[in-house]
Amino acid sequence: MLEISSRERLIVALDVPSVADAERMIERLGDGVCFYKIGYQLAFAGGLALAERLVHEGNRVFLDLKLHDIGNTVAQGVESVARIGATFLTVHAFPQTMRAAVKARSPGLRILAVTVLTSYNDDDLAEAGYGERVADLVARRADQAVEIGADGLVCSAAEVASLRPRVGTAMTLVTPGIRPVGAATGDQKRVFTPGEAIAVGADYLVVGRPILEASDPRRVADAIVDEIARAT
Ligand code: C5P
């Protein structure tokens, strides 16, 4: 597998309301960061055109669009997304959805499966009509993602240790819920430091608020990249 640089392992979540806010943050981060995640908030506010520009300028982009629809619609969506030039795209880990996305992806685009949303607990699954516990459904969907040929999973660093032996080293594991020592946890319940997440086997770390809300975002990003380098 290709060696990933420490800087590239840090994905900054551009969870901001406008393209202008995103551009200001990107400017402040300068060449300290080369990988950005764009989710619903920014994607629905002009963020897809920004994604294209970022790619054009030599950055990498993770489109966190969590697609899920009938196979034909997912495939068409993935084909359109592929034209943006993103590196990662998320889909929900339903077999039909993953199969359609994997079949429609272009060579540069990697499909990441979201197993079970981390806001769900066993009661939420029961309420939605599932008879399985979260841990069992995560394991089932991880196995299906491997079998179908998805490129990776989005998961908590707490799950990396058990998922890695299950999915093997070819699957890319991308982990949010990262907090440098001393950073506010916000609504994240189980947080890992950047060094801990890399040490347990995460490939990429998604960091939002600890960087976005810092008085000096570049300094925080540089410190995270240093910590990643020390842990790899
Ligand atoms: O601000 P913070 O570092 O908590 O941001 C984490 C990012 O990762 C957010 O964009 C959030 O939507 C995303 N995410 C997450 N937990 C998941 C999947 C995605 O926090 N299970």
Short mmCIF file of C-alpha atoms and ligand atoms in Angstrom, two decimals:
data_model
loop_
_atom_site.label_atom_id
_atom_site.label_comp_id
_atom_site.label_asym_id
_atom_site.label_seq_id
_atom_site.Cartn_x
_atom_site.Cartn_y
_atom_site.Cartn_z
CA MET A 1 0.00 0.00 0.00
CA LEU A 2 1.19 3.56 -0.74
CA GLU A 3 2.65 5.41 2.22
CA ILE A 4 0.33 8.23 3.33
CA SER A 5 2.03 11.40 4.57
CA SER A 6 1.14 12.65 8.06
CA ARG A 7 -0.26 15.88 6.63
CA GLU A 8 -2.53 13.93 4.28
CA ARG A 9 -3.89 11.86 7.18
CA LEU A 10 -5.53 14.94 8.67
CA ILE A 11 -8.91 15.72 7.08
CA VAL A 12 -10.38 19.04 8.19
CA ALA A 13 -14.19 19.02 8.32
CA LEU A 14 -15.38 22.28 6.73
CA ASP A 15 -18.52 22.43 8.91
CA VAL A 16 -19.23 26.09 8.20
CA PRO A 17 -22.34 27.76 6.77
CA SER A 18 -20.96 29.38 3.64
CA VAL A 19 -18.33 29.09 0.96
CA ALA A 20 -16.92 32.47 2.09
CA ASP A 21 -16.42 31.08 5.63
CA ALA A 22 -14.82 27.95 4.19
CA GLU A 23 -12.48 29.98 2.00
CA ARG A 24 -11.38 32.07 4.97
CA MET A 25 -10.58 28.92 6.94
CA ILE A 26 -8.72 27.33 4.01
CA GLU A 27 -6.68 30.52 3.64
CA ARG A 28 -5.75 30.48 7.34
CA LEU A 29 -4.74 26.83 7.18
CA GLY A 30 -2.54 27.45 4.14
CA ASP A 31 -0.34 24.54 3.14
CA GLY A 32 -0.65 23.02 6.63
CA VAL A 33 -3.72 21.11 5.43
CA CYS A 34 -4.33 19.39 2.08
CA PHE A 35 -7.47 17.31 2.74
CA TYR A 36 -10.95 18.72 3.40
CA LYS A 37 -14.30 17.17 4.23
CA ILE A 38 -17.50 18.76 2.91
CA GLY A 39 -20.80 17.58 4.37
CA TYR A 40 -24.49 18.52 4.02
CA GLN A 41 -24.17 22.00 5.49
CA LEU A 42 -21.63 23.29 2.98
CA ALA A 43 -22.57 21.00 0.07
CA PHE A 44 -26.07 22.52 0.03
CA ALA A 45 -24.61 26.05 0.20
CA GLY A 46 -22.32 26.00 -2.83
CA GLY A 47 -19.78 23.57 -1.40
CA LEU A 48 -19.67 21.26 -4.40
CA ALA A 49 -18.25 24.00 -6.63
CA LEU A 50 -15.76 24.75 -3.85
CA ALA A 51 -14.86 21.05 -3.78
CA GLU A 52 -14.05 21.18 -7.48
CA ARG A 53 -11.85 24.26 -6.98
CA LEU A 54 -10.04 22.65 -4.06
CA VAL A 55 -9.27 19.59 -6.15
CA HIS A 56 -8.15 21.79 -9.03
CA GLU A 57 -5.73 23.57 -6.67
CA GLY A 58 -4.14 20.27 -5.68
CA ASN A 59 -6.06 19.43 -2.49
CA ARG A 60 -7.98 16.27 -1.71
CA VAL A 61 -11.67 16.28 -0.86
CA PHE A 62 -13.91 13.95 1.13
CA LEU A 63 -17.57 14.42 0.18
CA ASP A 64 -19.57 13.29 3.21
CA LEU A 65 -22.91 13.01 1.39
CA LYS A 66 -24.04 9.70 2.95
CA LEU A 67 -25.97 8.58 -0.15
CA HIS A 68 -28.80 6.05 0.12
CA ASP A 69 -31.50 5.48 -2.53
CA ILE A 70 -32.47 2.88 -5.11
CA GLY A 71 -29.43 1.44 -6.87
CA ASN A 72 -29.98 3.28 -10.16
CA THR A 73 -30.22 6.66 -8.43
CA VAL A 74 -27.16 5.99 -6.28
CA ALA A 75 -25.17 4.97 -9.36
CA GLN A 76 -26.15 8.15 -11.22
CA GLY A 77 -25.28 10.26 -8.18
CA VAL A 78 -21.88 8.61 -7.85
CA GLU A 79 -21.18 9.23 -11.54
CA SER A 80 -21.93 12.93 -11.10
CA VAL A 81 -19.83 13.14 -7.93
CA ALA A 82 -16.95 11.44 -9.73
CA ARG A 83 -16.70 14.44 -12.07
CA ILE A 84 -15.85 16.66 -9.07
CA GLY A 85 -12.62 14.74 -8.52
CA ALA A 86 -13.15 13.91 -4.83
CA THR A 87 -11.09 11.20 -3.15
CA PHE A 88 -13.73 9.88 -0.71
CA LEU A 89 -17.53 9.68 -0.87
CA THR A 90 -19.73 8.25 1.88
CA VAL A 91 -22.76 6.02 1.36
CA HIS A 92 -24.88 4.22 3.94
CA ALA A 93 -23.76 0.61 4.31
CA PHE A 94 -26.84 -1.04 2.82
CA PRO A 95 -25.85 -3.80 0.41
CA GLN A 96 -27.79 -2.47 -2.62
CA THR A 97 -26.48 1.03 -2.05
CA MET A 98 -22.87 -0.11 -1.64
CA ARG A 99 -23.06 -2.37 -4.72
CA ALA A 100 -24.43 0.45 -6.88
CA ALA A 101 -21.82 2.95 -5.61
CA VAL A 102 -18.90 0.56 -6.04
CA LYS A 103 -19.99 -0.32 -9.56
CA ALA A 104 -20.42 3.33 -10.58
CA ARG A 105 -17.24 4.77 -9.00
CA SER A 106 -14.44 6.00 -11.22
CA PRO A 107 -10.82 4.97 -10.55
CA GLY A 108 -9.89 7.99 -8.37
CA LEU A 109 -12.99 7.88 -6.16
CA ARG A 110 -13.07 5.71 -3.06
CA ILE A 111 -16.38 4.68 -1.54
CA LEU A 112 -16.56 4.79 2.27
CA ALA A 113 -19.44 3.00 3.97
CA VAL A 114 -21.11 4.39 7.08
CA THR A 115 -22.04 1.27 9.07
CA VAL A 116 -24.41 2.55 11.77
CA LEU A 117 -24.66 6.26 12.56
CA THR A 118 -22.90 6.93 15.86
CA SER A 119 -25.95 8.79 17.16
CA TYR A 120 -27.84 5.45 17.14
CA ASN A 121 -27.99 3.13 20.14
CA ASP A 122 -29.72 -0.25 20.52
CA ASP A 123 -33.05 1.42 21.39
CA ASP A 124 -32.90 3.59 18.25
CA LEU A 125 -32.35 0.48 16.11
CA ALA A 126 -35.29 -1.26 17.79
CA GLU A 127 -37.46 1.82 17.20
CA ALA A 128 -36.50 1.71 13.51
CA GLY A 129 -37.56 -1.95 13.34
CA TYR A 130 -34.18 -3.68 13.56
CA GLY A 131 -33.82 -6.80 15.70
CA GLU A 132 -30.03 -6.47 16.02
CA ARG A 133 -27.82 -4.63 18.46
CA VAL A 134 -25.55 -1.84 17.20
CA ALA A 135 -22.34 -3.85 17.64
CA ASP A 136 -23.73 -6.81 15.67
CA LEU A 137 -25.10 -4.63 12.88
CA VAL A 138 -21.78 -2.75 12.60
CA ALA A 139 -19.96 -6.10 12.25
CA ARG A 140 -22.47 -7.43 9.70
CA ARG A 141 -22.26 -4.29 7.59
CA ALA A 142 -18.45 -4.15 7.81
CA ASP A 143 -18.30 -7.72 6.48
CA GLN A 144 -20.74 -6.82 3.69
CA ALA A 145 -18.69 -3.72 2.80
CA VAL A 146 -15.60 -5.90 2.37
CA GLU A 147 -17.46 -8.52 0.35
CA ILE A 148 -19.00 -5.90 -1.95
CA GLY A 149 -15.67 -4.17 -2.48
CA ALA A 150 -16.22 -0.82 -0.74
CA ASP A 151 -12.93 0.97 -0.19
CA GLY A 152 -13.29 1.82 3.47
CA LEU A 153 -15.41 2.59 6.50
CA VAL A 154 -16.11 5.62 8.59
CA CYS A 155 -15.93 4.52 12.21
CA SER A 156 -15.02 5.67 15.68
CA ALA A 157 -11.43 5.09 16.77
CA ALA A 158 -12.95 2.92 19.53
CA GLU A 159 -14.09 0.49 16.81
CA VAL A 160 -10.82 0.44 14.84
CA ALA A 161 -9.17 -2.22 17.03
CA SER A 162 -12.01 -4.70 16.49
CA LEU A 163 -12.76 -3.74 12.87
CA ARG A 164 -9.17 -3.83 11.57
CA PRO A 165 -8.67 -7.60 11.97
CA ARG A 166 -12.18 -8.11 10.58
CA VAL A 167 -11.78 -6.00 7.42
CA GLY A 168 -8.05 -6.36 6.78
CA THR A 169 -5.47 -3.71 5.92
CA ALA A 170 -6.80 -2.94 2.43
CA MET A 171 -9.88 -1.21 3.87
CA THR A 172 -9.35 2.47 4.64
CA LEU A 173 -10.57 3.38 8.14
CA VAL A 174 -11.51 7.02 8.58
CA THR A 175 -12.24 8.20 12.12
CA PRO A 176 -14.03 11.32 13.39
CA GLY A 177 -14.37 12.06 17.12
CA ILE A 178 -10.76 13.20 17.43
CA ARG A 179 -9.73 15.67 20.12
CA PRO A 180 -6.20 16.87 20.87
CA VAL A 181 -5.45 16.78 24.62
CA GLY A 182 -7.27 19.68 26.32
CA ALA A 183 -9.73 20.36 23.46
CA ALA A 184 -13.45 20.63 24.24
CA THR A 185 -15.29 17.40 23.43
CA GLY A 186 -18.55 19.14 22.39
CA ASP A 187 -21.20 16.55 21.52
CA GLN A 188 -18.67 13.77 20.81
CA LYS A 189 -18.99 11.18 23.57
CA ARG A 190 -16.02 8.88 23.06
CA VAL A 191 -13.02 10.84 21.86
CA PHE A 192 -9.48 9.79 20.99
CA THR A 193 -6.39 11.95 20.66
CA PRO A 194 -4.80 12.02 17.18
CA GLY A 195 -1.89 9.90 18.42
CA GLU A 196 -4.18 7.31 20.02
CA ALA A 197 -6.33 6.98 16.89
CA ILE A 198 -3.30 6.44 14.65
CA ALA A 199 -1.79 4.00 17.15
CA VAL A 200 -4.89 1.78 17.10
CA GLY A 201 -4.77 1.67 13.29
CA ALA A 202 -6.84 4.54 11.86
CA ASP A 203 -5.71 5.65 8.39
CA TYR A 204 -7.27 9.14 8.30
CA LEU A 205 -8.55 11.43 11.06
CA VAL A 206 -11.45 13.85 10.60
CA VAL A 207 -11.16 16.95 12.78
CA GLY A 208 -13.66 19.81 12.79
CA ARG A 209 -14.29 22.06 15.78
CA PRO A 210 -10.88 21.75 17.50
CA ILE A 211 -9.44 23.43 14.38
CA LEU A 212 -12.39 25.56 13.21
CA GLU A 213 -12.93 27.15 16.63
CA ALA A 214 -9.26 27.67 17.50
CA SER A 215 -7.85 31.18 17.75
CA ASP A 216 -4.96 29.92 15.61
CA PRO A 217 -6.29 27.06 13.43
CA ARG A 218 -2.98 26.61 11.61
CA ARG A 219 -1.11 26.07 14.87
CA VAL A 220 -3.63 23.40 15.99
CA ALA A 221 -3.49 21.68 12.58
CA ASP A 222 0.33 21.67 12.64
CA ALA A 223 0.32 20.20 16.16
CA ILE A 224 -2.08 17.42 15.05
CA VAL A 225 0.09 16.59 12.03
CA ASP A 226 3.16 16.43 14.34
CA GLU A 227 1.29 14.12 16.69
CA ILE A 228 0.27 11.90 13.76
CA ALA A 229 3.89 11.78 12.57
CA ARG A 230 5.07 10.71 16.03
CA ALA A 231 2.44 7.93 16.19
CA THR A 232 3.05 6.42 12.74
O1 C5P B 1 -16.20 19.02 15.06
P1 C5P B 1 -15.86 17.55 15.06
O2 C5P B 1 -14.36 17.29 15.08
O3 C5P B 1 -16.61 16.77 16.09
O4 C5P B 1 -16.36 17.08 13.61
C1 C5P B 1 -16.41 15.73 13.24
C2 C5P B 1 -16.93 15.60 11.84
O5 C5P B 1 -17.08 14.23 11.53
C3 C5P B 1 -18.29 16.23 11.60
O6 C5P B 1 -18.29 16.71 10.26
C4 C5P B 1 -19.27 15.09 11.75
O7 C5P B 1 -20.41 15.24 10.96
C5 C5P B 1 -18.43 13.93 11.23
N1 C5P B 1 -18.82 12.62 11.74
C6 C5P B 1 -18.87 12.30 13.09
N2 C5P B 1 -19.23 11.05 13.49
C7 C5P B 1 -19.53 10.12 12.59
C8 C5P B 1 -19.48 10.42 11.24
C9 C5P B 1 -19.12 11.69 10.84
O8 C5P B 1 -18.57 13.15 13.93
N3 C5P B 1 -19.83 8.91 12.99
#
